């Protein structure tokens, strides 16, 4: 158990709908990352937040948005869903201090199926 | 061309064999190199982390980085059936800055160790 909690574990939704994925980072971790894993694209970085502020952005679609709240949990919002959005969405967290090394802990993922 | 190339396999070996997993990359800015292990439908788990070129050993696992050739390897000695998983290489270009969580992953190699 990495200590990163993601909900829901599985969800099925229809095209055009909107869903919200939730992540609680490890205790003490200030940084949260979202990744998407699909069969054809592999594991792709979407976005990173540090202590409530966006710090890095990857190949995140405009239909997707995220935020990190004052209690450090994060949500990834996916809207106008398309079949191609079906994937495993991972949240990860890290302490993000200069001397702590590059250890990023992944949650178990949220499996999204768009039908 | 992808920034990180990894042979997806699958790779099947007998128990006790030495396993060699490799990745090549094109971005010379990558400085941090990691290997993750992912069991089916689980979150990636960090196995090894290396900064710049060199070797690092941890139990049955050895990670090697050759920046001049843009080539990294993971060796697993005395492989066990419990090592059966997907192995992902990952890299980061940031030198401990606030966005070092932006990892670029290889496609993953599926490894099966049979008794």
mmCIF file of C-alpha atoms in Angstrom:
data_model
loop_
_atom_site.group_PDB
_atom_site.id
_atom_site.type_symbol
_atom_site.label_atom_id
_atom_site.label_comp_id
_atom_site.label_asym_id
_atom_site.label_seq_id
_atom_site.Cartn_x
_atom_site.Cartn_y
_atom_site.Cartn_z
ATOM 1 C CA UNK A 1 0.000 0.000 0.000
ATOM 2 C CA UNK A 2 1.603 3.233 -1.214
ATOM 3 C CA UNK A 3 -0.539 5.470 0.980
ATOM 4 C CA UNK A 4 -2.058 7.257 -2.023
ATOM 5 C CA UNK A 5 -5.823 6.748 -2.110
ATOM 6 C CA UNK A 6 -7.901 7.053 -5.251
ATOM 7 C CA UNK A 7 -11.653 6.862 -5.703
ATOM 8 C CA UNK A 8 -13.584 5.485 -7.420
ATOM 9 C CA UNK A 9 -11.659 2.347 -8.408
ATOM 10 C CA UNK A 10 -13.911 1.657 -11.370
ATOM 11 C CA UNK A 11 -16.528 3.621 -13.224
ATOM 12 C CA UNK A 12 -18.461 3.244 -16.419
ATOM 13 C CA UNK A 13 -20.052 6.231 -18.054
ATOM 14 C CA UNK A 14 -21.505 7.273 -21.386
ATOM 15 C CA UNK A 15 -19.971 9.481 -24.034
ATOM 16 C CA UNK A 16 -20.554 13.166 -23.451
ATOM 17 C CA UNK A 17 -20.732 12.792 -19.694
ATOM 18 C CA UNK A 18 -18.510 14.298 -16.996
ATOM 19 C CA UNK A 19 -16.751 12.484 -14.175
ATOM 20 C CA UNK A 20 -14.594 13.467 -11.236
ATOM 21 C CA UNK A 21 -11.725 11.351 -9.949
ATOM 22 C CA UNK A 22 -10.483 11.940 -6.440
ATOM 23 C CA UNK A 23 -7.052 11.491 -4.896
ATOM 24 C CA UNK A 24 -5.729 11.728 -1.356
ATOM 25 C CA UNK A 25 -1.939 11.933 -1.286
ATOM 26 C CA UNK A 26 0.304 10.285 1.266
ATOM 27 C CA UNK A 27 0.378 12.042 4.602
ATOM 28 C CA UNK A 28 2.849 14.924 4.400
ATOM 29 C CA UNK A 29 3.178 14.917 0.620
ATOM 30 C CA UNK A 30 2.611 18.352 -0.883
ATOM 31 C CA UNK A 31 2.808 17.415 -4.536
ATOM 32 C CA UNK A 32 0.181 15.539 -6.513
ATOM 33 C CA UNK A 33 0.490 14.249 -10.055
ATOM 34 C CA UNK A 34 -2.030 12.797 -12.461
ATOM 35 C CA UNK A 35 -1.122 10.217 -15.096
ATOM 36 C CA UNK A 36 -3.164 8.434 -17.740
ATOM 37 C CA UNK A 37 -2.379 4.875 -18.800
ATOM 38 C CA UNK A 38 -3.850 3.433 -21.977
ATOM 39 C CA UNK A 39 -2.838 0.457 -24.095
ATOM 40 C CA UNK A 40 -1.742 2.523 -27.076
ATOM 41 C CA UNK A 41 -0.159 5.529 -25.324
ATOM 42 C CA UNK A 42 1.305 3.917 -22.236
ATOM 43 C CA UNK A 43 1.701 5.962 -19.045
ATOM 44 C CA UNK A 44 1.410 9.675 -19.823
ATOM 45 C CA UNK A 45 1.912 12.616 -17.480
ATOM 46 C CA UNK A 46 -1.104 14.910 -17.328
ATOM 47 C CA UNK A 47 -0.557 17.546 -14.670
ATOM 48 C CA UNK A 48 1.172 18.326 -11.371
ATOM 49 C CA UNK A 49 0.106 20.421 -8.394
ATOM 50 C CA UNK A 50 2.252 21.550 -5.518
ATOM 51 C CA UNK A 51 0.605 22.844 -2.366
ATOM 52 C CA UNK A 52 -2.450 23.978 -4.284
ATOM 53 C CA UNK A 53 -0.705 25.515 -7.276
ATOM 54 C CA UNK A 54 -0.295 24.067 -10.751
ATOM 55 C CA UNK A 55 3.398 23.427 -11.387
ATOM 56 C CA UNK A 56 3.703 21.380 -14.561
ATOM 57 C CA UNK A 57 1.436 20.412 -17.402
ATOM 58 C CA UNK A 58 1.758 17.521 -19.792
ATOM 59 C CA UNK A 59 -0.502 16.248 -22.553
ATOM 60 C CA UNK A 60 -3.714 17.109 -20.777
ATOM 61 C CA UNK A 61 -6.724 17.767 -22.979
ATOM 62 C CA UNK A 62 -8.667 21.009 -22.629
ATOM 63 C CA UNK A 63 -11.702 18.906 -21.668
ATOM 64 C CA UNK A 64 -9.790 17.793 -18.586
ATOM 65 C CA UNK A 65 -9.044 19.934 -15.556
ATOM 66 C CA UNK A 66 -7.652 19.379 -12.109
ATOM 67 C CA UNK A 67 -7.225 21.146 -8.822
ATOM 68 C CA UNK A 68 -5.620 20.635 -5.457
ATOM 69 C CA UNK A 69 -7.514 21.735 -2.373
ATOM 70 C CA UNK A 70 -6.199 23.267 0.862
ATOM 71 C CA UNK A 71 -6.281 19.853 2.545
ATOM 72 C CA UNK A 72 -4.012 18.690 -0.331
ATOM 73 C CA UNK A 73 -6.431 16.224 -1.871
ATOM 74 C CA UNK A 74 -6.847 16.582 -5.599
ATOM 75 C CA UNK A 75 -9.575 16.054 -8.154
ATOM 76 C CA UNK A 76 -9.318 15.381 -11.869
ATOM 77 C CA UNK A 77 -12.383 16.416 -13.834
ATOM 78 C CA UNK A 78 -13.011 14.818 -17.208
ATOM 79 C CA UNK A 79 -15.798 16.285 -19.328
ATOM 80 C CA UNK A 80 -17.419 15.678 -22.722
ATOM 81 C CA UNK A 81 -16.081 12.171 -22.474
ATOM 82 C CA UNK A 82 -15.153 10.255 -25.602
ATOM 83 C CA UNK A 83 -14.554 6.552 -26.133
ATOM 84 C CA UNK A 84 -10.825 7.247 -26.376
ATOM 85 C CA UNK A 85 -10.780 8.587 -22.837
ATOM 86 C CA UNK A 86 -11.212 5.070 -21.518
ATOM 87 C CA UNK A 87 -8.053 4.422 -19.528
ATOM 88 C CA UNK A 88 -6.545 3.884 -16.117
ATOM 89 C CA UNK A 89 -5.977 7.193 -14.357
ATOM 90 C CA UNK A 90 -3.306 7.280 -11.708
ATOM 91 C CA UNK A 91 -2.649 9.789 -9.007
ATOM 92 C CA UNK A 92 0.808 9.976 -7.476
ATOM 93 C CA UNK A 93 2.328 12.047 -4.705
ATOM 94 C CA UNK A 94 5.701 13.045 -3.349
ATOM 95 C CA UNK A 95 7.146 15.168 -0.597
ATOM 96 C CA UNK A 96 8.995 17.337 -3.114
ATOM 97 C CA UNK A 97 11.800 18.608 -0.999
ATOM 98 C CA UNK A 98 15.291 19.079 -2.405
ATOM 99 C CA UNK A 99 16.962 16.409 -0.318
ATOM 100 C CA UNK A 100 14.326 13.717 -0.403
ATOM 101 C CA UNK A 101 15.209 12.078 -3.676
ATOM 102 C CA UNK A 102 12.929 11.442 -6.541
ATOM 103 C CA UNK A 103 10.450 9.051 -4.937
ATOM 104 C CA UNK A 104 6.979 9.325 -6.363
ATOM 105 C CA UNK A 105 4.298 7.027 -4.989
ATOM 106 C CA UNK A 106 1.414 5.917 -7.175
ATOM 107 C CA UNK A 107 -2.091 5.068 -6.128
ATOM 108 C CA UNK A 108 -3.985 2.014 -7.358
ATOM 109 C CA UNK A 109 -5.694 3.955 -10.118
ATOM 110 C CA UNK A 110 -9.233 4.703 -11.274
ATOM 111 C CA UNK A 111 -10.364 2.586 -14.187
ATOM 112 C CA UNK A 112 -12.614 4.633 -16.482
ATOM 113 C CA UNK A 113 -14.655 3.004 -19.193
ATOM 114 C CA UNK A 114 -16.581 5.240 -21.577
ATOM 115 C CA UNK A 115 -19.333 3.490 -23.529
ATOM 116 C CA UNK B 1 9.728 8.926 -32.504
ATOM 117 C CA UNK B 2 9.049 8.511 -28.795
ATOM 118 C CA UNK B 3 11.412 10.097 -26.276
ATOM 119 C CA UNK B 4 11.783 6.753 -24.494
ATOM 120 C CA UNK B 5 11.798 3.424 -26.287
ATOM 121 C CA UNK B 6 11.284 0.136 -24.487
ATOM 122 C CA UNK B 7 10.773 -3.295 -25.997
ATOM 123 C CA UNK B 8 7.320 -4.420 -24.835
ATOM 124 C CA UNK B 9 8.276 -8.090 -24.999
ATOM 125 C CA UNK B 10 6.694 -10.243 -23.764
ATOM 126 C CA UNK B 11 9.699 -11.835 -22.138
ATOM 127 C CA UNK B 12 9.426 -15.329 -20.680
ATOM 128 C CA UNK B 13 12.241 -16.866 -18.633
ATOM 129 C CA UNK B 14 12.682 -19.866 -16.333
ATOM 130 C CA UNK B 15 12.969 -19.386 -12.613
ATOM 131 C CA UNK B 16 16.532 -18.564 -11.585
ATOM 132 C CA UNK B 17 17.453 -16.884 -14.858
ATOM 133 C CA UNK B 18 19.104 -13.488 -15.139
ATOM 134 C CA UNK B 19 16.749 -11.001 -16.733
ATOM 135 C CA UNK B 20 17.919 -7.976 -18.682
ATOM 136 C CA UNK B 21 15.505 -5.132 -19.400
ATOM 137 C CA UNK B 22 16.500 -2.091 -21.421
ATOM 138 C CA UNK B 23 15.402 1.348 -22.513
ATOM 139 C CA UNK B 24 16.855 3.883 -24.881
ATOM 140 C CA UNK B 25 16.059 7.567 -24.899
ATOM 141 C CA UNK B 26 16.629 10.582 -27.071
ATOM 142 C CA UNK B 27 16.365 13.534 -24.662
ATOM 143 C CA UNK B 28 19.875 14.330 -23.411
ATOM 144 C CA UNK B 29 18.364 16.493 -20.637
ATOM 145 C CA UNK B 30 17.183 13.417 -18.724
ATOM 146 C CA UNK B 31 19.134 13.132 -15.481
ATOM 147 C CA UNK B 32 17.008 10.950 -13.213
ATOM 148 C CA UNK B 33 16.302 7.361 -14.216
ATOM 149 C CA UNK B 34 13.889 4.995 -12.559
ATOM 150 C CA UNK B 35 12.502 1.516 -12.907
ATOM 151 C CA UNK B 36 8.969 0.761 -11.818
ATOM 152 C CA UNK B 37 7.252 -2.583 -11.468
ATOM 153 C CA UNK B 38 3.549 -2.815 -12.195
ATOM 154 C CA UNK B 39 1.394 -5.818 -11.436
ATOM 155 C CA UNK B 40 -1.766 -6.233 -13.440
ATOM 156 C CA UNK B 41 -4.178 -3.343 -12.868
ATOM 157 C CA UNK B 42 -2.147 -2.023 -9.928
ATOM 158 C CA UNK B 43 -0.222 1.193 -9.481
ATOM 159 C CA UNK B 44 3.457 1.317 -10.517
ATOM 160 C CA UNK B 45 5.850 0.619 -7.666
ATOM 161 C CA UNK B 46 9.310 2.196 -7.622
ATOM 162 C CA UNK B 47 12.105 -0.397 -7.768
ATOM 163 C CA UNK B 48 15.258 1.531 -8.517
ATOM 164 C CA UNK B 49 16.262 5.163 -8.806
ATOM 165 C CA UNK B 50 19.532 6.385 -10.312
ATOM 166 C CA UNK B 51 20.909 9.844 -10.838
ATOM 167 C CA UNK B 52 23.065 10.380 -13.944
ATOM 168 C CA UNK B 53 25.399 7.616 -15.170
ATOM 169 C CA UNK B 54 26.556 4.625 -13.179
ATOM 170 C CA UNK B 55 25.378 1.453 -11.512
ATOM 171 C CA UNK B 56 23.189 0.870 -8.499
ATOM 172 C CA UNK B 57 22.513 -2.419 -6.807
ATOM 173 C CA UNK B 58 19.693 -3.374 -4.464
ATOM 174 C CA UNK B 59 19.405 -7.030 -3.585
ATOM 175 C CA UNK B 60 18.707 -8.998 -6.750
ATOM 176 C CA UNK B 61 18.249 -5.832 -8.804
ATOM 177 C CA UNK B 62 20.959 -3.809 -10.564
ATOM 178 C CA UNK B 63 20.283 -0.638 -12.505
ATOM 179 C CA UNK B 64 22.766 0.730 -15.025
ATOM 180 C CA UNK B 65 22.749 4.079 -16.766
ATOM 181 C CA UNK B 66 24.966 4.987 -19.712
ATOM 182 C CA UNK B 67 24.220 8.596 -20.587
ATOM 183 C CA UNK B 68 26.770 8.653 -23.402
ATOM 184 C CA UNK B 69 24.782 5.954 -25.189
ATOM 185 C CA UNK B 70 21.404 7.118 -23.858
ATOM 186 C CA UNK B 71 20.776 3.603 -22.630
ATOM 187 C CA UNK B 72 19.565 2.233 -19.296
ATOM 188 C CA UNK B 73 19.235 -1.319 -18.073
ATOM 189 C CA UNK B 74 17.726 -3.269 -15.222
ATOM 190 C CA UNK B 75 19.107 -6.675 -14.340
ATOM 191 C CA UNK B 76 17.227 -9.137 -12.167
ATOM 192 C CA UNK B 77 19.296 -11.994 -10.765
ATOM 193 C CA UNK B 78 17.846 -15.305 -9.633
ATOM 194 C CA UNK B 79 14.454 -14.371 -11.038
ATOM 195 C CA UNK B 80 11.377 -15.642 -9.219
ATOM 196 C CA UNK B 81 7.802 -16.256 -10.358
ATOM 197 C CA UNK B 82 6.818 -13.344 -8.103
ATOM 198 C CA UNK B 83 8.890 -11.082 -10.375
ATOM 199 C CA UNK B 84 6.327 -11.639 -13.137
ATOM 200 C CA UNK B 85 4.999 -8.168 -13.887
ATOM 201 C CA UNK B 86 5.350 -5.269 -16.291
ATOM 202 C CA UNK B 87 8.563 -3.302 -15.853
ATOM 203 C CA UNK B 88 8.528 0.358 -16.810
ATOM 204 C CA UNK B 89 11.512 2.608 -17.207
ATOM 205 C CA UNK B 90 10.949 6.276 -16.409
ATOM 206 C CA UNK B 91 13.030 9.394 -16.745
ATOM 207 C CA UNK B 92 12.986 12.978 -15.613
ATOM 208 C CA UNK B 93 14.810 16.016 -16.899
ATOM 209 C CA UNK B 94 14.467 18.191 -13.815
ATOM 210 C CA UNK B 95 17.326 18.432 -11.353
ATOM 211 C CA UNK B 96 15.273 18.245 -8.181
ATOM 212 C CA UNK B 97 13.170 21.226 -9.085
ATOM 213 C CA UNK B 98 9.529 21.653 -8.283
ATOM 214 C CA UNK B 99 8.368 19.805 -11.385
ATOM 215 C CA UNK B 100 10.524 16.684 -11.103
ATOM 216 C CA UNK B 101 7.435 14.541 -10.972
ATOM 217 C CA UNK B 102 7.000 14.909 -14.714
ATOM 218 C CA UNK B 103 8.214 11.468 -15.600
ATOM 219 C CA UNK B 104 8.450 10.157 -19.131
ATOM 220 C CA UNK B 105 7.773 6.426 -19.214
ATOM 221 C CA UNK B 106 8.691 3.667 -21.598
ATOM 222 C CA UNK B 107 5.931 1.401 -22.891
ATOM 223 C CA UNK B 108 6.783 -1.292 -20.363
ATOM 224 C CA UNK B 109 8.135 -4.833 -20.783
ATOM 225 C CA UNK B 110 5.895 -7.719 -19.767
ATOM 226 C CA UNK B 111 7.959 -10.310 -17.908
ATOM 227 C CA UNK B 112 6.874 -13.824 -17.014
ATOM 228 C CA UNK B 113 9.069 -16.038 -14.846
ATOM 229 C CA UNK B 114 7.874 -19.615 -14.987
ATOM 230 C CA UNK B 115 8.708 -22.244 -12.346
#
